[in-house]
C-alpha cells in the first residue's frame, strides 16, 4: 500500500510540474496546487522516517552496585530510579555509560503487558552482561531497573518486552 501511495504522490508531483510549464492560466495552477497541497502534506507524513530503534528489555532487581560504569558510586543513579544496564548491542565498549534514552513498551508475549503511552527516560549505568544482579532474561537490548520496567508495563508475568528506544 505504501508503494502505491508513494507512486501516486510522485505521479501527482510530476503532473503538477507538467502543469506549471504548460499552463495557460496562473489561476488554474494556483487552484490545482491549493487542492493538492493538503493531500501532499498528509502523504508526506506517512513516509517520515522513525528516529527510534526497536529492541527488547528485561528487568533486574537490587543490588545494583557495583556497576561497570562507576563501580560503587551511588550518585550515578538518577533520583527517579529510571536507569538501565546496556545490552551488548548498545554497550559500545563502555561508551554507553551515562547515555540517556527514551523508552516505551510496544509489545509482549503476554497480552496487556505494555502500559500504552508510557515513555520514560532511562540512564545507562551498567553493562547487562556483568551486572551484579542477573536480568530476568539474557540477550536483551536493555535491562531496566525494577522501577523503570514497572513504569512501562502493567503487572504481568512477562519477563521480556519489546521496546522502542531513542537516544536523547
Backbone as JSON, one array per atom type, in Angstrom:
{
  "sequence": "XXXXXXXXXXXXXXXXXXXXXXXXXXXXXXXXXXXXXXXXXXXXXXXXXXXXXXXXXXXXXXXXXXXXXXXXXXXXXXXXXXXXXXXXXXXXXXXXXXXXXXXXXXXXXXXXXXXXXXXXXXXXXXXXXXXXXXXXXXXXXXXXXXXXXXXXXXXXXXXXXXXXXXXX",
  "N": [[0.82, -1.19, 0.0], [1.97, 1.23, 0.76], [3.84, 1.64, -1.25], [2.21, 1.98, -3.47], [0.81, 4.32, -2.7], [3.0, 6.02, -2.42], [3.93, 6.01, -5.09], [1.74, 7.22, -6.28], [1.86, 9.74, -5.11], [4.26, 10.71, -6.18], [3.55, 10.7, -8.89], [1.54, 12.61, -8.85], [2.99, 14.9, -8.13], [4.63, 15.07, -10.4], [2.67, 15.58, -12.35], [1.82, 18.08, -11.48], [4.14, 19.59, -11.87], [4.3, 19.38, -14.65], [2.02, 20.81, -15.3], [2.76, 23.32, -14.45], [4.61, 24.14, -16.38], [3.09, 24.03, -18.69], [0.81, 25.5, -18.4], [-1.92, 27.72, -19.06], [-2.99, 29.53, -17.53], [-2.33, 31.26, -14.6], [-4.06, 31.22, -12.5], [-5.38, 28.72, -12.77], [-3.29, 26.96, -12.2], [-2.67, 27.74, -9.55], [-5.07, 27.14, -8.18], [-5.19, 24.37, -8.56], [-2.89, 23.58, -7.21], [-3.53, 24.42, -4.61], [-5.65, 22.68, -4.01], [-4.34, 20.25, -4.09], [-2.34, 20.4, -2.19], [-3.06, 19.8, 0.62], [-3.4, 16.98, 0.45], [-0.82, 16.19, -0.36], [0.68, 16.96, 1.88], [-0.34, 15.27, 3.89], [0.32, 12.78, 2.79], [3.09, 13.0, 2.84], [3.58, 12.9, 5.59], [3.1, 10.24, 6.09], [5.36, 8.98, 5.24], [7.5, 9.69, 6.81], [10.62, 9.09, 8.34], [11.36, 6.93, 11.11], [12.89, 7.86, 14.14], [13.63, 6.27, 16.19], [14.74, 3.11, 17.64], [14.12, -0.42, 17.67], [13.92, -2.9, 20.14], [14.57, -5.23, 22.79], [13.62, -5.61, 26.23], [14.51, -6.54, 29.51], [14.19, -7.03, 33.07], [15.92, -6.1, 36.1], [16.71, -6.62, 39.53], [17.55, -5.11, 42.76], [20.68, -6.14, 44.27], [22.13, -3.22, 42.8], [24.69, -2.31, 42.63], [28.16, -3.25, 42.63], [28.68, -1.31, 39.58], [29.45, -1.53, 36.06], [30.01, 0.9, 35.0], [30.46, 3.01, 36.96], [31.38, 1.78, 39.27], [31.14, 1.46, 42.77], [29.87, 3.85, 43.29], [27.19, 5.48, 44.47], [25.95, 7.78, 43.62], [25.63, 7.73, 40.92], [23.18, 6.87, 40.12], [20.03, 7.96, 38.93], [17.69, 10.06, 40.69], [15.09, 9.36, 40.21], [15.12, 6.66, 39.88], [15.07, 5.57, 37.38], [16.77, 3.79, 35.44], [19.16, 1.82, 33.54], [20.8, -1.2, 32.43], [23.08, -1.69, 29.86], [22.65, -3.72, 27.02], [24.66, -5.92, 24.95], [24.42, -4.98, 22.34], [24.18, -2.2, 22.45], [26.14, -1.42, 24.16], [28.75, -0.62, 23.38], [31.56, -0.77, 23.97], [31.71, 0.42, 26.52], [31.14, 3.08, 26.05], [28.49, 3.64, 26.24], [27.88, 4.27, 28.84], [26.24, 6.49, 30.95], [24.66, 7.51, 28.92], [21.49, 8.75, 27.83], [18.23, 7.54, 27.29], [15.03, 7.5, 25.68], [12.38, 5.43, 26.41], [9.87, 3.09, 25.5], [7.29, 0.67, 25.94], [6.31, -1.64, 23.5], [5.22, -4.12, 22.83], [4.46, -7.48, 24.0], [4.77, -10.96, 24.91], [2.79, -11.75, 26.67], [-0.49, -10.73, 26.61], [-1.65, -7.36, 27.07], [0.41, -6.45, 28.62], [2.01, -4.16, 28.14], [2.18, -0.76, 29.14], [0.5, 1.32, 27.55], [1.41, 4.27, 25.88], [3.14, 5.16, 27.82], [6.17, 6.69, 28.19], [9.45, 6.68, 29.1], [12.38, 8.23, 30.55], [15.6, 6.82, 30.62], [18.74, 6.18, 32.18], [21.86, 4.92, 31.26], [23.69, 2.87, 33.32], [25.16, 0.62, 33.7], [26.54, -2.53, 32.53], [24.79, -5.07, 31.04], [25.67, -7.72, 30.79], [27.54, -8.08, 32.82], [26.34, -7.3, 35.17], [25.63, -6.83, 38.7], [23.32, -7.97, 39.7], [21.37, -10.5, 38.28], [19.72, -10.37, 35.12], [16.19, -10.71, 34.21], [16.05, -12.0, 31.84], [18.43, -13.06, 29.45], [20.44, -11.5, 26.85], [19.08, -9.23, 25.97], [18.33, -5.95, 24.65], [18.3, -3.86, 26.48], [18.46, -3.84, 30.05], [16.24, -3.1, 32.36], [15.89, -1.15, 35.35], [13.99, -2.15, 38.23], [12.03, -0.21, 38.86], [11.91, 1.27, 36.46], [11.09, -0.7, 34.61], [8.6, -1.35, 35.7], [7.3, 1.06, 35.23], [6.75, 1.18, 32.49], [5.28, -1.04, 32.02], [2.36, -3.04, 32.7], [1.28, -4.83, 35.62], [2.31, -8.12, 35.24], [3.19, -11.43, 34.1], [5.23, -11.3, 32.36], [8.57, -11.56, 31.36], [10.16, -10.38, 29.53], [9.95, -7.62, 27.32], [9.09, -6.04, 24.23], [10.63, -3.14, 23.03], [10.59, 0.34, 22.12], [13.15, 2.53, 21.54], [15.1, 5.5, 21.97], [17.97, 7.42, 21.69], [18.64, 10.29, 23.63]],
  "CA": [[0.0, 0.0, 0.0], [2.83, 2.4, 0.82], [4.46, 1.83, -2.55], [1.16, 2.54, -4.31], [0.59, 5.7, -2.29], [4.2, 6.76, -2.78], [3.91, 6.2, -6.54], [0.69, 8.19, -6.57], [2.37, 11.06, -4.71], [5.23, 11.15, -7.18], [2.81, 10.99, -10.11], [0.84, 13.88, -8.63], [4.01, 15.95, -8.2], [5.02, 15.18, -11.8], [1.6, 16.25, -13.09], [1.83, 19.49, -11.09], [5.25, 20.22, -12.57], [3.89, 19.48, -16.05], [1.04, 21.87, -15.38], [3.47, 24.6, -14.3], [5.24, 24.51, -17.63], [2.14, 24.04, -19.79], [-0.44, 26.15, -18.01], [-2.27, 28.96, -19.74], [-3.51, 30.47, -16.54], [-1.76, 31.17, -13.27], [-5.18, 30.89, -11.62], [-5.59, 27.27, -12.84], [-2.19, 26.34, -11.47], [-2.82, 28.06, -8.13], [-6.2, 26.38, -7.64], [-4.81, 22.96, -8.54], [-1.92, 23.43, -6.13], [-4.24, 24.55, -3.33], [-6.43, 21.47, -3.75], [-3.42, 19.11, -3.94], [-1.43, 20.6, -1.07], [-3.39, 19.0, 1.82], [-3.11, 15.58, 0.19], [0.62, 16.01, -0.36], [1.16, 17.07, 3.25], [-0.71, 14.04, 4.6], [1.13, 11.7, 2.22], [4.45, 13.19, 3.33], [3.64, 12.43, 6.97], [3.11, 8.77, 6.09], [6.67, 8.47, 4.86], [8.55, 10.22, 7.67], [11.37, 8.01, 8.97], [11.35, 6.88, 12.57], [14.21, 8.12, 14.71], [13.86, 5.31, 17.25], [15.11, 1.74, 17.34], [13.3, -1.42, 18.33], [14.72, -3.91, 20.8], [13.88, -5.93, 23.88], [14.05, -5.21, 27.58], [14.21, -7.38, 30.67], [14.36, -6.23, 34.28], [16.76, -6.66, 37.16], [16.38, -6.13, 40.87], [18.74, -4.84, 43.58], [21.57, -4.98, 44.36], [22.53, -2.65, 41.52], [26.1, -1.94, 42.64], [28.9, -2.31, 41.78], [28.33, -1.26, 38.17], [30.57, -1.47, 35.13], [30.27, 2.31, 34.64], [31.01, 3.83, 38.05], [31.69, 0.98, 40.45], [30.28, 1.53, 43.96], [29.38, 5.22, 43.46], [25.72, 5.5, 44.5], [25.43, 9.01, 43.0], [25.43, 7.52, 39.49], [21.78, 6.53, 39.87], [19.11, 9.1, 38.98], [16.77, 10.02, 41.84], [13.83, 8.74, 39.76], [15.38, 5.22, 39.76], [14.86, 5.16, 35.98], [18.09, 3.52, 34.86], [19.22, 0.54, 32.84], [22.08, -1.79, 32.05], [23.12, -1.81, 28.4], [22.96, -5.0, 26.39], [25.85, -5.87, 24.11], [24.15, -4.23, 21.12], [24.33, -0.75, 22.65], [27.19, -1.19, 25.16], [29.74, 0.19, 22.67], [32.82, -0.78, 24.74], [31.63, 1.32, 27.66], [30.73, 4.43, 25.66], [27.07, 3.8, 26.59], [27.75, 4.77, 30.22], [25.74, 7.86, 31.07], [23.73, 7.88, 27.85], [20.08, 8.82, 28.18], [17.33, 7.02, 26.27], [13.58, 7.47, 25.88], [11.98, 4.03, 26.22], [8.45, 2.75, 25.66], [6.95, -0.73, 25.68], [5.44, -1.73, 22.33], [4.51, -5.4, 22.8], [4.99, -8.57, 24.83], [4.08, -12.24, 24.68], [1.58, -11.74, 27.5], [-1.34, -9.6, 26.21], [-1.95, -6.34, 28.07], [1.59, -6.16, 29.44], [2.52, -2.79, 27.94], [1.46, 0.42, 29.61], [0.48, 2.1, 26.32], [1.58, 5.7, 26.04], [4.18, 5.49, 28.8], [7.52, 6.88, 27.66], [10.27, 7.06, 30.25], [13.81, 8.43, 30.31], [16.48, 5.97, 31.42], [20.18, 6.46, 32.09], [22.67, 3.7, 31.27], [24.63, 2.9, 34.44], [25.82, -0.67, 33.85], [26.57, -3.47, 31.4], [23.9, -6.18, 31.41], [26.42, -8.97, 30.83], [28.33, -8.18, 34.04], [25.64, -6.63, 36.28], [25.67, -7.52, 40.0], [22.07, -8.73, 39.77], [21.1, -11.11, 36.98], [18.48, -9.94, 34.48], [15.14, -11.72, 34.09], [16.32, -12.71, 30.6], [19.7, -12.65, 28.85], [20.44, -11.17, 25.43], [18.19, -8.11, 25.66], [18.95, -4.67, 24.3], [18.46, -3.15, 27.76], [17.9, -4.44, 31.25], [15.73, -1.94, 33.09], [15.7, -1.25, 36.8], [12.63, -2.57, 38.57], [11.15, 0.97, 38.76], [11.74, 1.61, 35.05], [10.29, -1.75, 33.99], [7.22, -1.2, 36.19], [6.71, 2.28, 34.69], [6.29, 0.99, 31.12], [4.47, -2.26, 31.92], [1.34, -3.34, 33.7], [1.66, -6.07, 36.33], [2.09, -9.35, 34.46], [4.24, -12.41, 34.29], [6.19, -11.15, 31.26], [9.94, -11.3, 31.76], [10.77, -9.6, 28.46], [9.03, -6.86, 26.49], [9.68, -5.36, 23.08], [10.65, -1.71, 23.32], [11.04, 1.36, 21.19], [14.06, 3.37, 22.33], [15.79, 6.53, 21.21], [18.94, 8.18, 22.49], [18.33, 11.72, 23.71]],
  "C": [[0.86, 1.26, 0.0], [3.48, 2.68, -0.53], [3.45, 2.47, -3.5], [0.93, 4.0, -3.98], [1.79, 6.55, -2.67], [4.27, 7.03, -4.27], [2.88, 7.23, -6.95], [1.17, 9.6, -6.24], [3.36, 11.57, -5.75], [4.56, 11.47, -8.51], [2.1, 12.33, -10.0], [1.82, 15.05, -8.72], [4.44, 16.16, -9.66], [3.94, 15.9, -12.61], [1.54, 17.73, -12.74], [2.97, 20.22, -11.8], [4.95, 20.38, -14.05], [2.93, 20.64, -16.23], [1.71, 23.25, -15.27], [4.02, 25.06, -15.65], [4.26, 24.63, -18.8], [0.85, 24.78, -19.47], [-0.65, 27.44, -18.8], [-2.69, 30.01, -18.74], [-2.84, 30.22, -15.2], [-2.84, 30.77, -12.27], [-5.41, 29.37, -11.6], [-4.52, 26.53, -12.03], [-2.36, 26.54, -9.97], [-3.94, 27.24, -7.51], [-5.85, 24.89, -7.55], [-3.83, 22.69, -7.39], [-2.6, 23.5, -4.77], [-5.05, 23.3, -3.0], [-5.53, 20.25, -3.51], [-2.56, 19.2, -2.69], [-1.8, 19.8, 0.18], [-3.08, 17.52, 1.64], [-1.61, 15.31, 0.25], [1.21, 16.08, 1.04], [0.86, 15.81, 4.05], [0.14, 12.88, 4.09], [2.57, 11.8, 2.71], [4.59, 12.69, 4.76], [3.69, 10.91, 7.06], [4.5, 8.21, 5.86], [7.81, 9.03, 5.7], [9.3, 9.07, 8.32], [11.27, 8.09, 10.49], [12.77, 7.12, 13.07], [14.57, 7.09, 15.78], [14.3, 3.95, 16.72], [14.18, 0.82, 18.1], [14.23, -2.48, 18.92], [13.9, -4.62, 21.85], [14.44, -5.47, 25.21], [13.61, -6.26, 28.59], [14.32, -6.46, 31.89], [15.35, -6.9, 35.21], [16.47, -5.93, 38.45], [17.66, -5.84, 41.64], [19.41, -6.15, 44.01], [22.01, -4.52, 42.97], [24.02, -2.29, 41.48], [26.94, -3.14, 43.09], [28.44, -2.38, 40.32], [29.59, -1.2, 37.32], [30.94, -0.03, 34.78], [30.98, 3.07, 35.75], [31.22, 3.07, 39.35], [30.66, 1.11, 41.56], [29.7, 2.93, 44.2], [27.86, 5.28, 43.35], [25.13, 6.74, 43.83], [25.21, 8.86, 41.5], [23.97, 7.25, 39.13], [20.9, 7.77, 39.92], [18.13, 8.95, 40.13], [15.44, 9.37, 41.48], [13.92, 7.21, 39.73], [15.08, 4.68, 38.37], [16.24, 5.0, 35.34], [18.08, 2.13, 34.26], [20.67, 0.09, 32.69], [22.01, -2.02, 30.55], [23.42, -3.23, 27.98], [24.14, -4.82, 25.45], [25.64, -5.04, 22.85], [24.32, -2.73, 21.24], [25.46, -0.42, 23.63], [28.33, -0.35, 24.58], [31.05, 0.34, 23.46], [32.85, 0.23, 25.88], [31.2, 2.74, 27.33], [29.26, 4.69, 26.0], [26.88, 4.36, 28.0], [27.32, 6.23, 30.23], [24.78, 8.29, 29.98], [22.3, 7.86, 28.38], [19.25, 8.34, 26.99], [15.89, 7.27, 26.67], [13.15, 6.06, 25.52], [10.48, 3.89, 26.38], [8.26, 1.29, 25.3], [6.01, -0.77, 24.48], [4.7, -3.06, 22.22], [5.19, -6.4, 23.73], [4.22, -9.84, 24.49], [2.77, -12.28, 25.45], [0.74, -10.53, 27.1], [-1.6, -8.64, 27.37], [-0.77, -5.97, 28.95], [2.02, -4.7, 29.35], [1.58, -1.73, 28.5], [1.49, 1.41, 28.44], [0.57, 3.59, 26.62], [2.65, 6.1, 27.03], [5.54, 5.54, 28.11], [8.38, 7.41, 28.8], [11.7, 7.36, 29.82], [14.6, 7.46, 31.19], [17.93, 6.35, 31.16], [20.92, 5.13, 32.16], [23.73, 3.82, 32.37], [25.45, 1.61, 34.55], [25.83, -1.43, 32.53], [25.77, -4.69, 31.82], [24.67, -7.49, 31.6], [27.15, -9.17, 32.16], [27.63, -7.56, 35.26], [25.65, -7.49, 37.54], [24.44, -8.41, 40.18], [21.76, -9.27, 38.38], [19.77, -10.64, 36.42], [17.47, -11.08, 34.4], [15.3, -12.52, 32.8], [17.62, -12.18, 30.0], [19.5, -12.27, 27.38], [19.56, -10.01, 25.02], [18.99, -6.86, 25.3], [19.26, -3.86, 25.55], [17.89, -4.01, 28.87], [17.53, -3.28, 32.16], [15.69, -2.2, 34.59], [14.24, -1.64, 37.06], [11.65, -1.4, 38.41], [10.89, 1.33, 37.31], [10.86, 0.59, 34.34], [8.83, -1.62, 34.4], [6.53, 0.02, 35.6], [6.17, 2.09, 33.27], [5.43, -0.26, 30.94], [3.39, -2.28, 32.99], [1.76, -4.62, 34.41], [1.31, -7.3, 35.49], [3.23, -10.31, 34.76], [5.3, -12.33, 33.18], [7.57, -10.81, 31.81], [10.65, -10.4, 30.76], [9.67, -8.87, 27.7], [9.8, -6.3, 25.3], [9.55, -3.87, 23.31], [11.01, -0.9, 22.08], [11.94, 2.25, 22.02], [14.79, 4.34, 21.41], [16.74, 7.26, 22.14], [18.57, 9.65, 22.45], [19.57, 12.51, 24.08]]
}
